[in-house]
XYZ file of C-alpha atoms in Angstrom:
155
model
C 4.861 -10.353 -3.086
C 1.784 -12.446 -3.699
C 0.349 -13.007 -7.169
C -2.993 -14.134 -5.746
C -4.584 -10.764 -5.100
C -4.142 -7.022 -4.830
C -0.970 -5.819 -3.181
C -2.929 -3.340 -1.026
C -6.342 -4.031 0.471
C -8.370 -0.943 1.302
C -10.779 -0.842 4.223
C -14.326 -1.828 3.318
C -16.040 1.327 4.501
C -14.569 4.731 3.819
C -14.146 7.067 6.782
C -16.664 9.899 6.881
C -15.754 13.558 7.029
C -17.847 16.657 7.423
C -14.931 18.782 6.231
C -14.358 19.337 2.523
C -10.663 18.710 2.962
C -9.274 15.388 1.736
C -6.303 15.730 4.120
C -8.519 14.541 6.990
C -8.050 11.056 5.479
C -4.276 11.088 5.888
C -4.064 8.538 8.751
C -6.606 6.008 7.453
C -5.042 6.094 3.962
C -1.611 5.655 5.547
C -2.934 2.601 7.422
C -4.541 1.125 4.283
C -1.203 1.325 2.462
C 0.692 -0.129 5.449
C 2.932 2.976 5.643
C 4.248 2.137 2.159
C 4.366 4.136 -1.062
C 1.668 2.926 -3.461
C 4.110 3.197 -6.374
C 7.732 2.467 -5.434
C 6.693 0.298 -2.437
C 9.227 1.991 -0.210
C 8.329 1.867 3.465
C 8.288 5.034 5.546
C 11.102 3.470 7.594
C 13.380 3.606 4.525
C 12.058 6.894 3.117
C 12.644 9.454 5.884
C 9.440 8.751 7.812
C 5.802 9.776 7.392
C 6.767 13.428 6.932
C 8.116 12.442 3.505
C 4.761 10.948 2.434
C 1.701 12.594 0.950
C -1.813 11.852 -0.158
C -1.891 11.310 -3.904
C -5.025 11.483 -6.003
C -4.592 8.313 -8.092
C -6.856 9.845 -10.705
C -5.530 13.423 -10.593
C -7.901 16.032 -9.220
C -6.958 18.335 -12.107
C -8.393 15.753 -14.525
C -11.086 14.281 -12.250
C -12.184 17.119 -9.924
C -15.275 15.122 -8.912
C -12.950 12.607 -7.202
C -11.101 15.134 -5.041
C -12.852 13.955 -1.851
C -13.191 10.304 -2.871
C -11.475 8.244 -0.187
C -10.696 5.378 -2.543
C -8.968 7.732 -4.981
C -6.462 8.758 -2.295
C -3.213 6.786 -2.241
C -0.210 6.977 0.090
C 2.846 8.114 -1.863
C 6.361 9.166 -1.056
C 7.099 12.766 -1.973
C 9.247 11.814 -4.979
C 6.682 9.493 -6.575
C 3.885 11.988 -5.912
C 5.885 14.772 -7.571
C 6.704 12.564 -10.556
C 3.069 11.599 -11.023
C 1.487 15.009 -10.392
C -1.419 15.498 -12.803
C -0.196 12.959 -15.348
C -2.943 10.696 -16.644
C -2.874 8.827 -19.945
C -5.524 9.778 -22.477
C -8.424 7.557 -23.470
C -6.690 6.128 -26.543
C -3.592 5.201 -24.533
C -5.696 3.560 -21.813
C -7.582 1.539 -24.439
C -4.198 0.092 -25.482
C -3.351 -0.787 -21.861
C -1.099 2.204 -21.218
C -2.035 3.336 -17.721
C -0.746 3.486 -14.166
C -0.699 0.134 -12.407
C -3.130 0.176 -9.506
C -1.855 -2.169 -6.809
C -5.195 -1.842 -5.017
C -6.743 -3.926 -7.784
C -3.730 -5.921 -9.012
C -0.885 -7.901 -7.573
C 2.718 -6.827 -7.990
C 3.578 -10.130 -9.716
C 0.818 -9.636 -12.277
C 2.625 -6.596 -13.671
C 6.224 -6.532 -12.425
C 9.254 -8.743 -12.025
C 11.768 -7.798 -9.337
C 15.118 -8.561 -10.947
C 18.304 -9.648 -9.185
C 19.962 -6.321 -10.097
C 17.373 -4.433 -8.016
C 15.454 -3.106 -11.000
C 11.831 -3.822 -11.792
C 10.878 -5.084 -15.232
C 7.392 -4.492 -16.532
C 5.482 -7.547 -17.732
C 2.589 -5.432 -19.058
C 2.273 -2.177 -20.980
C 0.806 -0.622 -17.854
C 3.830 -1.688 -15.804
C 6.313 -0.410 -18.369
C 4.434 2.893 -18.509
C 4.366 3.144 -14.695
C 8.076 2.347 -14.380
C 8.968 4.995 -16.979
C 6.535 7.705 -15.831
C 7.504 7.418 -12.153
C 11.132 6.456 -12.752
C 10.708 3.419 -10.503
C 14.211 2.209 -11.350
C 15.922 5.403 -10.240
C 19.350 4.653 -8.751
C 18.351 5.359 -5.153
C 15.458 2.880 -5.281
C 17.587 0.198 -6.932
C 20.285 0.663 -4.296
C 17.742 0.428 -1.473
C 16.143 -2.700 -2.954
C 19.557 -4.375 -3.148
C 20.397 -3.336 0.406
C 17.062 -4.609 1.727
C 17.483 -7.872 -0.140
C 20.999 -8.286 1.266
C 19.625 -7.630 4.740
C 16.799 -10.081 3.971
C 14.186 -7.418 4.731
C 12.514 -7.428 1.334
């Protein structure tokens, strides 16, 4: 995982839609995130396929209704991470202290996280520690998969 730039690079021009239904962006968002969860970084191949993935509103639509149809606010997330995140969004005071969700569309993985030999991620920043805790990114299943993928030399 490269420290030089964002982990995910979104397309330069957002797809257009005449429908007022953000789900029309499912395939282009999926492509932008390389069929990988924006949070746990699990590939569809290892997470029961695309049927187990959803569009997540990075800034929750319950808190930011004006961003419901914003293409760049839609992230590809596995069902578990999306359910953990739901409408959670740190308040202004927390964000001013650096407590927020890590956005891998604007940051590199290495800027915020360290992948440890035991399969767990350690947060280097407050944002990373918050993200790991809020989304339970070191849940046993993920740790086990990371170790398996490392042993298979696929990650």
